[in-house]
């Protein structure tokens, strides 16, 4: 079986990906610390500023995260077809069923996609798009609490009454969703490494250099959509 | 003349929603029914909660007795877990309890009860000069000049003249049961306003130690207010000075205003001896020594008096299933199985509403007619509250109480039998307030002495963590609330509340009758009272007010139990 | 509110003579001397005090207790000079029928001009039997009073979020005022109870500026609920510094450090405690060493346990801990992934034979 090298991940996606990896790591670490500040230090209050710094880092990472998110959103329109997500395309559902079967070991072969298969696309979509959007809006609402009437409060202040428990509930959901990100990363790493080993298609390195291997004589049906 | 049913609902100037239905015949009340018309069902809510949080829930039983339910609750949990609180915490809680008594009783006297005895409109006719003379003759309170009373009277005139009578609208002004001369009325109205202003200050003692009032904060195992006399963000000298200042103001107010007014007004009504009611009195006792914890010689001794016989006192034990029982013969509840009385430990609060669908005109008093249960001691209705405390204390031979009661009776020129009346209750409340302000001072001094001796501990840490608790345990926190005997019962299973019960003072007093038509204290007190005009229930509210009802407390809010094991699915914590 | 009695009478076609006659009558009805007639006339020609109907529904009266503690304005100033408190069970002289009559009168005479203050929630289960006054259900009473009012102030947590009786499982079906009253503005003034000066302040605001206060996105007056306790807390410096009380009465507590780790709900609680403070500026819970319990926030009783850091998600009725749930999710995920990995390995080994030629092909 012959393989050829295909350029799947354009550099903006790769940059996005690795920036995101760093930011999410920082956001999760600082966020969990804010939720449960395990390191504390005695001393004069003016001399230490642990919590303040961590909150500052969280906020700085948050703004970059928002920028990166918008950047990726933009690329979903102008990038190559792997950068897009189109649940309305023909064959999406049947591909999805095939993929689920594949992961349940019901079939051996999976639909061949150089980008993501449908299940991966859905997972990325719910966690990375909806999840990030939720983190951004809830995070902005939390930031907005400090300055009612300010920019963030105007953009996302409506989030607070949306949840029955008010500010408290929103904050708790922001916290809970953090764990969904963590779980996502676990699954994500497993799947990409597994893919690389099973199909030997250079998935892991693809997110670094952009290239994957594809079977030359293999059906490459993604081109048709 | 046929028996006429009088309905008074709402009874105002009380806490909560009370309805009185009385049968009126031949100028007298011949039968009476007391109904609590509100229910909140906190019992279900308590199940499965963290016992350390319980106080915050049950504190909200009542915002008037805002302190005492929380205290009973933390005591119950501490009793269950075997926690002994540090001395400072004990003293602080006692200071807060005494503060509550003083504030609550003064509010009751002036703002809830006084208008039953004081005719506001008649005060307009008073001569300020004569009022000033009267005021100066009974007290050395500085605000008693002619100018002061003229000012008050002018304000009042302007108010009445505006045609908008506000809270005084539709009062029973001019009713023949009002007996005070205009000058005494004016003085009382002036002090109504003074008391209103003063009461907001005394509660600052709660604010210092508990952060706010109403509903200050408490902590199982002690108090949360750290003491560090060398820090600016803790209990330090400035905080303590504020407490001292409020205590001193309270002593002045009670001695110079409340007590003189009480005797002045009381002397005009001492012949109005109605409202006696049931003849049994009960006090659990409270403010005992922190070491002995013996309630018999506490500041308020515990005990039982039967048939108004002050020569004998019996002991009372809230833990004893034989002694304390709640019956529901006329309450909107049901017991599974045995319908007889139950001790709180195996009580039950299953709603069974059989009353009319609102809106309604009249309750079916032959059947169930109240949200309040009927607690009994050895099958007997008991009156609880200031009068019961003073009587039990008197019978126990407590020096302070004895001197105080004897002095008062002598001053009014009446015998002990006068105590068994609406007026007796009102008098006992005043005497108790005086005892409490003095107690405030001595307890404050004890706190300072203890801090001075180097003790700054306010919280016992060792049993805080649920992993240190026994798997199952149970406890009782009993004490005296301003309105009478209070007990909270808690059972803890695997670190969660599995049963919570409170038997509160107003439940004792406002109870409906039992199966044998043994009347509750409110009901019994009304029977036999003459009324000048059945359309104007001044006499009824006067007697009811003398008990200082607190219906939110009484309408079985907390009585739990399901007894069934905790359903863990309810809770994830 | 802008029209006096006198103006209203004139508008309705009565003469000044009629007006004075009525004043005379009123004087007689009130049992006053004739000299009061001119006073009454004078009062009715000037702006009347704002009539207020204060309803107590399913509540514990802590709100009323707080209300009477107001230090500025003093309650007596409020009662004598600013409002006419025509109905308030806790304070009014009249009982029963006479009390209800006073309320009816205000609702008729000041149609569209009176303010309703509500303390307590409204239990809806079982036709409202869990709270009746004068034989009528709380809902009826509220709807009737609200109908022709200028606005309804939902005073206290019971009225704004049902407080303790609304905690899981809410046995009486308690709902807040805003679920019942639709056609007049409802102003939420939450807290258990709210600070005395806050409720007095809301009323005074309306009287002084002739308009209802501006509201936050949670429907509360901005003047008192714009910021969280946390934003103005006197322990805030210690929060930012990461200096926390770990246990009650520990060294941190004796230094007045931040109470975040013993469960402080200040970061999610909108209230004026840290600024206005309680009982005329004496203290507030945090200052006195106890964490904020979040009493002005919806569902705060279901955000307990009180002494744990805020991390409990009130999904539906009962709270749970995101960190616990999260560790669970992650743990399950790791286990799932491991299992899937093992399964993949096993299947691959079983498949090795047929795969071999493929490999050879490569
Ligand atoms: C993947 C992205 C993110 C993660 C994993 C994350 C995680 C967290 C966590 C765990 C907390 C602690 C919550 C608690 O108190 O229990 C937190 C707090 C917070 N987050 Fe995020 N967050 C993310 C994105 C954002 C974004 C995009 C923003 C703002 C635009 C934001 C703003 C905040 C703010 C303001 C707080 C409250 C901090 C404080 O003042 O105490 N977060 N975050
Ligand atoms: C916080 C951690 C991470 C997050 C949130 C994350 C998120 C994502 C997302 C959203 C994509 C899809 C790219 C797109 O469509 O825009 C992706 C792809 C990918 N990521 Fe990550 N990633 C993380 C960490 C990593 C790490 C550490 C690796 C290296 C082993 C990695 C390897 C890959 C690869 C190989 C792909 C391409 C997958 C494919 O071809 O289906 N990721 N990642
Ligand atoms: S004590 Fe509470 S409100 Fe104050 S800074 Fe700490 S967390 Fe915030």
mmCIF file of C-alpha atoms in Angstrom, chain A residues 37 42 70 137-138 185 207:
data_model
loop_
_atom_site.group_PDB
_atom_site.id
_atom_site.type_symbol
_atom_site.label_atom_id
_atom_site.label_comp_id
_atom_site.label_asym_id
_atom_site.label_seq_id
_atom_site.Cartn_x
_atom_site.Cartn_y
_atom_site.Cartn_z
ATOM 1 C CA UNK A 37 -5.642 28.056 46.572
ATOM 2 C CA UNK A 42 2.239 34.058 55.536
ATOM 3 C CA UNK A 70 -11.585 34.370 17.149
ATOM 4 C CA UNK A 137 -18.794 34.069 28.081
ATOM 5 C CA UNK A 138 -18.922 32.832 31.636
ATOM 6 C CA UNK A 185 -7.273 16.293 26.545
ATOM 7 C CA UNK A 207 0.139 18.917 13.936
#
